[in-house]
Amino acid sequence: MTISPLMPVYPRCGVRPVRGEGCYLYGEDGAKYLDFAAGIAVNALGHGHPALTEAITRQAATLMHVSNLYGSPQQERFAQRLVDATFADTVFFTNSGAEAVECAIKTARRYHYASGAPERNTLITFDTAFHGRTLGAISATNQAKMRDGFEPLLPGFKYATFNDLDGALALIDGATAGFLVEPIQGEGGIRVATREFLQGLRRACDEHGLLLVLDEVQAGYGRTGKFFAHELYGITPDIMAAAKGIGGGFPLGACLATENAAKGMVAGTHGSTYGGNPLAMAAGEAVLDVILADGFLENVDAMGMRLRGSLEQMIPNHDHLFESVRGHGLMLGLKLKSDSRRFVAHCRDNHGLLLVAAGENVVRILPPLVIDDTHVTECVERLSEAARVYVPVSDD
């Protein structure tokens, strides 16, 4: 047998973590890494945060899973807290971001069905988007690397250019259900939506009876210095997918919606065996306690400005390699003039710094939200040293 026991769908690197502590990971060989990838924006509280680990341990000894056929005081309590803190009136809990996006797509379609317009079933999405790996989620992107070999894909999507408001509005027709968009594209290269673009989509939805569906799986939950990224734009969505940081490392996602947008989601229209299990709810509440504590988001914003400023000061010293910084808060991207994946591997293997590659030759810098000045300094020092000895490969 030549295939590995693990289906070989990941090009796994040589880092093999066995322990985490705060903002650091430790490999099975004892190597120590500064983790500014945070599980791709998942480990919002770092590794081994006492509030999170204690909540999970306590709940695991009490009740881990029951069917959603029964009442759930754990889900009800957590959902109410999310409703109180956001635009939403109702929440469906999932196990992942892709599942949250699936629920969001279904909610948008079902809204128009319940409104007597089932023909309005097409969502306008945007180039270089990433919404997950399910069949529905890959249908919502035009990226060939995620779609090839999985046809036929799910119908009901049109694709516009990100930040091109006029182009998106030109696609509206009688079949349009709404827009599905990331306020900041993560995998696409930390591409930040302009204020004009997102506000324009919101106005178009209001004018045409459409739904604005936001994918805040990566940009949400404190990552930008706001609880959710759309707060930066002075708008609210009708439906929103959240995940990653929401569980701090425990598998958890959520689809949030207004009462009006969710009017088609009645008994029997959606479900999940594991979604909203008591263990996930305990993790979610523990993370929320920390995220919404006084001063936490303000500190994320301050650390984001500190990190961004340090990166911008570093660029002139290595302008053969670095081009610019983009993003908000602690969702930052360092634009390179050459292959970002190769540089990420160089930082990881030679300088003990974990980062994440993205589109447009961007290095994603996604540290735990609990970093302090010492971590910022250490990150920039390692980046600078990595850049000093790095030899880019010509694209020619």
Short mmCIF file of C-alpha atoms in Angstrom, two decimals:
data_model
loop_
_atom_site.label_atom_id
_atom_site.label_comp_id
_atom_site.label_asym_id
_atom_site.label_seq_id
_atom_site.Cartn_x
_atom_site.Cartn_y
_atom_site.Cartn_z
CA MET A 1 0.00 0.00 0.00
CA THR A 2 1.46 3.37 -1.04
CA ILE A 3 -1.17 5.76 0.27
CA SER A 4 -0.62 7.14 3.77
CA PRO A 5 -3.05 6.35 6.62
CA LEU A 6 -3.95 10.05 6.60
CA MET A 7 -5.55 10.93 3.26
CA PRO A 8 -2.80 13.01 1.58
CA VAL A 9 -4.81 16.16 0.92
CA TYR A 10 -2.48 18.43 2.90
CA PRO A 11 1.13 19.16 1.91
CA ARG A 12 2.17 18.95 5.55
CA CYS A 13 5.41 20.60 6.64
CA GLY A 14 7.94 19.19 9.09
CA VAL A 15 6.56 21.01 12.16
CA ARG A 16 4.85 18.48 14.43
CA PRO A 17 3.40 20.30 17.45
CA VAL A 18 2.70 18.34 20.63
CA ARG A 19 2.23 21.18 23.13
CA GLY A 20 1.25 24.82 23.22
CA GLU A 21 1.68 27.50 25.83
CA GLY A 22 0.43 31.04 25.35
CA CYS A 23 1.77 32.32 22.04
CA TYR A 24 4.23 29.45 21.55
CA LEU A 25 4.08 25.94 20.09
CA TYR A 26 6.51 23.13 20.86
CA GLY A 27 7.32 20.33 18.42
CA GLU A 28 7.83 16.67 19.28
CA ASP A 29 11.55 17.30 18.76
CA GLY A 30 11.50 20.07 21.37
CA ALA A 31 11.67 22.95 18.89
CA LYS A 32 9.94 26.15 20.04
CA TYR A 33 7.95 28.34 17.64
CA LEU A 34 6.44 31.80 17.99
CA ASP A 35 2.93 31.12 16.76
CA PHE A 36 1.74 34.07 14.69
CA ALA A 37 -0.52 31.78 12.66
CA ALA A 38 -2.77 30.79 15.59
CA GLY A 39 -4.26 27.82 13.77
CA ILE A 40 -5.17 30.22 10.92
CA ALA A 41 -6.87 32.75 13.21
CA VAL A 42 -8.46 30.09 15.42
CA ASN A 43 -6.47 30.17 18.67
CA ALA A 44 -7.73 33.60 19.67
CA LEU A 45 -6.65 33.14 23.30
CA GLY A 46 -3.41 31.39 22.44
CA HIS A 47 -2.64 27.90 23.73
CA GLY A 48 -3.69 26.57 27.12
CA HIS A 49 -5.61 29.65 28.24
CA PRO A 50 -6.78 28.79 31.77
CA ALA A 51 -10.34 30.10 31.37
CA LEU A 52 -10.88 28.02 28.23
CA THR A 53 -9.20 24.83 29.40
CA GLU A 54 -10.98 24.94 32.75
CA ALA A 55 -14.38 25.45 31.11
CA ILE A 56 -13.82 22.52 28.73
CA THR A 57 -12.55 20.26 31.52
CA ARG A 58 -15.48 21.10 33.78
CA GLN A 59 -18.08 20.58 31.05
CA ALA A 60 -16.46 17.35 29.78
CA ALA A 61 -16.95 15.86 33.24
CA THR A 62 -20.59 16.97 33.28
CA LEU A 63 -22.14 16.50 29.83
CA MET A 64 -20.50 16.38 26.40
CA HIS A 65 -23.23 15.57 23.91
CA VAL A 66 -26.97 15.13 23.64
CA SER A 67 -29.26 15.23 20.64
CA ASN A 68 -30.76 18.45 19.37
CA LEU A 69 -34.09 16.69 19.77
CA TYR A 70 -33.91 17.91 23.38
CA GLY A 71 -33.93 21.36 24.88
CA SER A 72 -30.52 22.93 25.32
CA PRO A 73 -30.04 25.43 28.14
CA GLN A 74 -26.37 25.65 27.08
CA GLN A 75 -27.24 26.74 23.51
CA GLU A 76 -29.98 29.05 24.67
CA ARG A 77 -27.67 30.87 27.05
CA PHE A 78 -24.81 31.28 24.57
CA ALA A 79 -27.15 32.27 21.72
CA GLN A 80 -28.75 34.96 23.87
CA ARG A 81 -25.34 36.41 24.68
CA LEU A 82 -24.44 36.55 20.97
CA VAL A 83 -27.79 38.15 20.15
CA ASP A 84 -27.25 40.74 22.88
CA ALA A 85 -23.78 41.59 21.53
CA THR A 86 -24.56 41.71 17.78
CA PHE A 87 -27.09 42.70 15.11
CA ALA A 88 -28.65 39.24 15.20
CA ASP A 89 -31.93 37.97 16.61
CA THR A 90 -31.25 34.26 16.25
CA VAL A 91 -28.31 31.82 16.00
CA PHE A 92 -27.69 28.33 14.62
CA PHE A 93 -24.59 26.59 15.96
CA THR A 94 -22.33 24.53 13.71
CA ASN A 95 -19.02 22.69 14.01
CA SER A 96 -17.03 24.74 11.50
CA GLY A 97 -16.89 27.83 9.34
CA ALA A 98 -17.83 25.96 6.20
CA GLU A 99 -20.96 24.65 7.93
CA ALA A 100 -21.79 28.17 9.07
CA VAL A 101 -21.50 29.36 5.47
CA GLU A 102 -23.72 26.49 4.28
CA CYS A 103 -26.35 27.51 6.82
CA ALA A 104 -26.06 31.12 5.69
CA ILE A 105 -26.60 30.14 2.05
CA LYS A 106 -29.63 28.03 2.96
CA THR A 107 -31.03 30.80 5.15
CA ALA A 108 -30.77 33.31 2.31
CA ARG A 109 -32.45 31.02 -0.20
CA ARG A 110 -35.16 29.96 2.22
CA TYR A 111 -35.96 33.61 3.00
CA HIS A 112 -36.98 34.28 -0.57
CA TYR A 113 -38.84 30.97 -0.78
CA ALA A 114 -40.84 31.92 2.32
CA SER A 115 -41.42 35.37 0.82
CA GLY A 116 -43.07 33.88 -2.25
CA ALA A 117 -40.11 34.42 -4.58
CA PRO A 118 -38.35 31.04 -4.89
CA GLU A 119 -36.78 32.15 -8.17
CA ARG A 120 -34.55 34.52 -6.18
CA ASN A 121 -31.96 31.88 -5.37
CA THR A 122 -28.69 33.27 -6.72
CA LEU A 123 -26.02 34.84 -4.53
CA ILE A 124 -23.48 37.25 -6.00
CA THR A 125 -20.02 36.40 -4.64
CA PHE A 126 -16.55 37.73 -5.35
CA ASP A 127 -13.28 36.73 -6.99
CA THR A 128 -10.55 35.14 -4.85
CA ALA A 129 -13.11 34.49 -2.10
CA PHE A 130 -12.74 31.55 0.24
CA HIS A 131 -15.84 30.24 1.99
CA GLY A 132 -14.81 26.70 2.90
CA ARG A 133 -14.32 23.30 1.29
CA THR A 134 -17.82 21.83 1.13
CA LEU A 135 -19.43 21.47 -2.26
CA GLY A 136 -21.67 24.47 -1.64
CA ALA A 137 -18.79 26.60 -0.35
CA ILE A 138 -16.50 25.87 -3.30
CA SER A 139 -19.39 26.66 -5.63
CA ALA A 140 -19.44 30.13 -4.07
CA THR A 141 -15.93 30.91 -5.30
CA ASN A 142 -14.47 31.16 -8.78
CA GLN A 143 -11.05 29.85 -7.73
CA ALA A 144 -10.15 26.95 -10.02
CA LYS A 145 -7.76 25.43 -7.47
CA MET A 146 -10.72 24.63 -5.22
CA ARG A 147 -13.25 23.77 -7.92
CA ASP A 148 -11.37 21.65 -10.45
CA GLY A 149 -12.38 18.00 -10.40
CA PHE A 150 -15.51 18.49 -8.32
CA GLU A 151 -18.00 19.34 -11.04
CA PRO A 152 -20.93 19.56 -11.36
CA LEU A 153 -20.96 22.36 -8.82
CA LEU A 154 -23.93 23.85 -7.07
CA PRO A 155 -25.81 26.35 -9.26
CA GLY A 156 -27.01 29.65 -7.90
CA PHE A 157 -23.88 31.81 -7.82
CA LYS A 158 -22.54 34.69 -9.89
CA TYR A 159 -19.06 36.11 -9.48
CA ALA A 160 -18.07 39.76 -9.36
CA THR A 161 -14.76 41.52 -8.78
CA PHE A 162 -14.02 42.29 -5.14
CA ASN A 163 -14.31 46.02 -4.36
CA ASP A 164 -15.95 46.74 -7.73
CA LEU A 165 -19.33 48.03 -6.61
CA ASP A 166 -20.62 48.93 -10.07
CA GLY A 167 -19.69 45.51 -11.41
CA ALA A 168 -21.52 43.77 -8.56
CA LEU A 169 -24.64 45.90 -8.95
CA ALA A 170 -24.69 45.18 -12.69
CA LEU A 171 -25.22 41.47 -11.92
CA ILE A 172 -28.47 42.03 -10.03
CA ASP A 173 -31.48 40.54 -11.81
CA GLY A 174 -34.75 38.83 -10.99
CA ALA A 175 -32.98 35.72 -9.70
CA THR A 176 -30.72 37.53 -7.23
CA ALA A 177 -31.08 36.59 -3.58
CA GLY A 178 -28.28 38.81 -2.24
CA PHE A 179 -24.53 39.14 -1.83
CA LEU A 180 -22.11 36.81 -0.03
CA VAL A 181 -18.89 38.61 0.85
CA GLU A 182 -15.95 38.65 3.26
CA PRO A 183 -15.33 42.14 4.69
CA ILE A 184 -11.65 41.22 4.60
CA GLN A 185 -10.59 38.34 2.38
CA GLY A 186 -8.21 36.12 4.31
CA GLU A 187 -7.04 33.35 2.01
CA GLY A 188 -7.41 35.77 -0.89
CA GLY A 189 -4.55 37.89 0.47
CA ILE A 190 -5.87 40.10 3.31
CA ARG A 191 -7.81 42.12 0.76
CA VAL A 192 -9.76 44.75 2.67
CA ALA A 193 -13.16 45.84 1.42
CA THR A 194 -13.51 49.57 0.93
CA ARG A 195 -16.11 51.47 2.89
CA GLU A 196 -17.79 52.55 -0.34
CA PHE A 197 -18.01 48.93 -1.51
CA LEU A 198 -19.61 47.41 1.59
CA GLN A 199 -21.90 50.34 2.23
CA GLY A 200 -22.94 50.22 -1.41
CA LEU A 201 -23.83 46.54 -1.17
CA ARG A 202 -25.89 47.28 1.94
CA ARG A 203 -27.80 50.05 0.16
CA ALA A 204 -28.43 47.82 -2.85
CA CYS A 205 -29.86 45.10 -0.64
CA ASP A 206 -32.18 47.57 1.03
CA GLU A 207 -33.31 49.02 -2.30
CA HIS A 208 -33.89 45.69 -4.06
CA GLY A 209 -35.15 43.51 -1.20
CA LEU A 210 -31.97 41.42 -1.14
CA LEU A 211 -29.94 39.97 1.72
CA LEU A 212 -26.41 40.95 2.69
CA VAL A 213 -24.62 37.78 3.83
CA LEU A 214 -21.22 38.30 5.45
CA ASP A 215 -18.58 35.62 5.86
CA GLU A 216 -16.75 36.70 9.00
CA VAL A 217 -15.28 33.30 9.73
CA GLN A 218 -11.74 34.71 9.70
CA ALA A 219 -12.26 38.46 10.12
CA GLY A 220 -14.70 38.23 13.00
CA TYR A 221 -14.55 37.61 16.73
CA GLY A 222 -12.17 40.36 17.73
CA ARG A 223 -9.60 39.73 15.02
CA THR A 224 -9.77 43.31 13.66
CA GLY A 225 -10.08 45.05 17.01
CA LYS A 226 -13.87 45.11 16.69
CA PHE A 227 -16.10 42.24 17.76
CA PHE A 228 -16.97 41.77 14.09
CA ALA A 229 -15.29 43.43 11.12
CA HIS A 230 -18.48 44.94 9.69
CA GLU A 231 -18.48 47.33 12.65
CA LEU A 232 -15.55 49.07 10.94
CA TYR A 233 -17.88 49.99 8.08
CA GLY A 234 -20.92 51.27 9.96
CA ILE A 235 -23.21 48.58 8.52
CA THR A 236 -24.93 45.43 9.69
CA PRO A 237 -25.61 42.28 7.66
CA ASP A 238 -28.82 40.28 7.45
CA ILE A 239 -26.98 36.96 7.86
CA MET A 240 -23.44 36.26 9.03
CA ALA A 241 -21.20 33.21 9.30
CA ALA A 242 -18.78 33.08 12.23
CA ALA A 243 -16.28 30.46 13.39
CA LYS A 244 -12.50 30.15 13.96
CA GLY A 245 -11.93 32.35 17.02
CA ILE A 246 -15.42 31.69 18.41
CA GLY A 247 -14.25 28.45 20.04
CA GLY A 248 -10.63 29.38 20.66
CA GLY A 249 -9.52 26.07 19.17
CA PHE A 250 -12.56 23.93 19.93
CA PRO A 251 -14.56 23.11 16.75
CA LEU A 252 -17.40 25.62 16.71
CA GLY A 253 -19.15 27.89 14.26
CA ALA A 254 -22.36 29.89 14.12
CA CYS A 255 -24.78 31.36 11.62
CA LEU A 256 -26.33 34.56 12.94
CA ALA A 257 -29.36 36.24 11.36
CA THR A 258 -32.03 38.83 11.88
CA GLU A 259 -35.55 37.63 12.59
CA ASN A 260 -36.67 38.72 9.14
CA ALA A 261 -33.81 37.02 7.29
CA ALA A 262 -34.38 33.77 9.21
CA LYS A 263 -38.13 33.65 8.70
CA GLY A 264 -37.87 30.63 6.39
CA MET A 265 -35.78 28.57 8.80
CA VAL A 266 -38.51 26.63 10.56
CA ALA A 267 -38.54 23.16 12.10
CA GLY A 268 -37.08 20.56 9.74
CA THR A 269 -35.27 22.96 7.38
CA HIS A 270 -31.80 22.52 8.89
CA GLY A 271 -29.96 20.53 11.53
CA SER A 272 -26.68 19.20 12.89
CA THR A 273 -25.90 16.14 14.98
CA TYR A 274 -23.00 17.73 16.85
CA GLY A 275 -23.75 21.42 16.37
CA GLY A 276 -24.29 23.23 19.65
CA ASN A 277 -23.18 20.34 21.85
CA PRO A 278 -22.70 21.29 25.53
CA LEU A 279 -18.92 20.98 25.34
CA ALA A 280 -18.72 23.42 22.42
CA MET A 281 -21.06 25.82 24.20
CA ALA A 282 -18.87 25.82 27.30
CA ALA A 283 -15.84 26.62 25.15
CA GLY A 284 -17.72 29.35 23.32
CA GLU A 285 -18.90 31.02 26.50
CA ALA A 286 -15.40 30.94 28.00
CA VAL A 287 -13.95 32.64 24.90
CA LEU A 288 -16.76 35.19 24.86
CA ASP A 289 -16.12 36.05 28.51
CA VAL A 290 -12.56 37.03 27.59
CA ILE A 291 -13.31 38.74 24.27
CA LEU A 292 -16.03 40.97 25.72
CA ALA A 293 -14.18 41.80 28.94
CA ASP A 294 -13.47 45.51 29.45
CA GLY A 295 -10.44 46.64 27.49
CA PHE A 296 -9.83 43.42 25.56
CA LEU A 297 -10.82 44.62 22.10
CA GLU A 298 -9.14 47.97 22.73
CA ASN A 299 -5.92 46.10 23.47
CA VAL A 300 -6.28 44.07 20.26
CA ASP A 301 -6.60 47.34 18.37
CA ALA A 302 -3.56 48.79 20.15
CA MET A 303 -1.46 45.68 19.51
CA GLY A 304 -2.58 45.73 15.88
CA MET A 305 -1.40 49.31 15.45
CA ARG A 306 1.84 48.52 17.23
CA LEU A 307 2.49 45.49 15.03
CA ARG A 308 1.53 47.29 11.84
CA GLY A 309 3.74 50.25 12.67
CA SER A 310 6.69 47.97 13.41
CA LEU A 311 6.19 46.11 10.13
CA GLU A 312 5.99 49.35 8.17
CA GLN A 313 9.22 50.56 9.78
CA MET A 314 10.89 47.27 8.85
CA ILE A 315 9.96 47.37 5.16
CA PRO A 316 12.52 50.02 4.03
CA ASN A 317 15.31 47.85 5.45
CA HIS A 318 14.25 44.98 3.20
CA ASP A 319 12.55 46.70 0.29
CA HIS A 320 13.96 44.11 -2.10
CA LEU A 321 11.50 41.66 -0.51
CA PHE A 322 8.61 43.50 1.15
CA GLU A 323 6.16 45.84 -0.51
CA SER A 324 3.42 46.91 1.93
CA VAL A 325 1.24 46.04 4.92
CA ARG A 326 -2.51 45.56 4.69
CA GLY A 327 -5.36 44.59 7.01
CA HIS A 328 -6.89 45.68 10.31
CA GLY A 329 -6.11 44.89 13.94
CA LEU A 330 -4.38 41.54 14.26
CA MET A 331 -5.47 40.39 10.81
CA LEU A 332 -2.49 41.72 8.89
CA GLY A 333 -0.87 40.86 5.60
CA LEU A 334 2.69 41.53 4.50
CA LYS A 335 2.80 41.87 0.71
CA LEU A 336 5.94 40.36 -0.83
CA LYS A 337 7.56 40.95 -4.19
CA SER A 338 8.16 37.21 -4.60
CA ASP A 339 6.68 33.87 -3.53
CA SER A 340 5.11 34.24 -0.09
CA ARG A 341 4.81 30.48 0.49
CA ARG A 342 8.54 30.01 0.13
CA PHE A 343 9.21 32.84 2.57
CA VAL A 344 6.72 31.43 5.09
CA ALA A 345 8.57 28.11 4.95
CA HIS A 346 11.88 29.93 5.43
CA CYS A 347 10.59 31.74 8.53
CA ARG A 348 9.19 28.50 9.93
CA ASP A 349 12.14 26.22 9.27
CA ASN A 350 15.01 28.60 9.97
CA HIS A 351 13.68 31.22 12.37
CA GLY A 352 10.99 29.51 14.46
CA LEU A 353 8.25 31.87 13.32
CA LEU A 354 4.89 30.48 12.21
CA LEU A 355 2.99 32.54 9.62
CA VAL A 356 0.44 31.70 6.89
CA ALA A 357 0.72 32.23 3.15
CA ALA A 358 -2.15 33.73 1.17
CA GLY A 359 -3.02 34.91 -2.32
CA GLU A 360 -1.28 37.80 -4.10
CA ASN A 361 2.07 36.78 -2.51
CA VAL A 362 0.88 37.92 0.90
CA VAL A 363 2.09 36.55 4.23
CA ARG A 364 -0.75 36.45 6.74
CA ILE A 365 0.17 37.51 10.26
CA LEU A 366 -2.56 36.21 12.57
CA PRO A 367 -1.26 36.04 16.14
CA PRO A 368 -3.33 35.11 19.18
CA LEU A 369 -5.34 38.10 20.33
CA VAL A 370 -3.60 37.98 23.71
CA ILE A 371 -0.16 39.06 22.47
CA ASP A 372 1.73 41.86 24.20
CA ASP A 373 4.57 44.19 23.21
CA THR A 374 7.22 41.53 23.78
CA HIS A 375 5.60 39.22 21.22
CA VAL A 376 5.36 42.03 18.68
CA THR A 377 9.03 42.82 19.15
CA GLU A 378 10.02 39.17 18.88
CA CYS A 379 7.97 38.66 15.72
CA VAL A 380 9.45 41.66 13.93
CA GLU A 381 12.99 40.75 15.00
CA ARG A 382 12.56 37.22 13.63
CA LEU A 383 10.98 38.54 10.45
CA SER A 384 13.77 41.03 9.93
CA GLU A 385 16.48 38.41 10.47
CA ALA A 386 14.68 36.01 8.15
CA ALA A 387 14.49 38.72 5.49
CA ARG A 388 18.17 39.63 5.94
CA VAL A 389 19.39 36.15 4.98
CA TYR A 390 16.61 35.21 2.56
CA VAL A 391 17.40 34.89 -1.13
CA PRO A 392 14.26 35.28 -3.27
CA VAL A 393 13.85 33.14 -6.33
CA SER A 394 13.30 35.06 -9.54
CA ASP A 395 9.96 34.54 -11.28
CA ASP A 396 11.77 34.59 -14.63
#
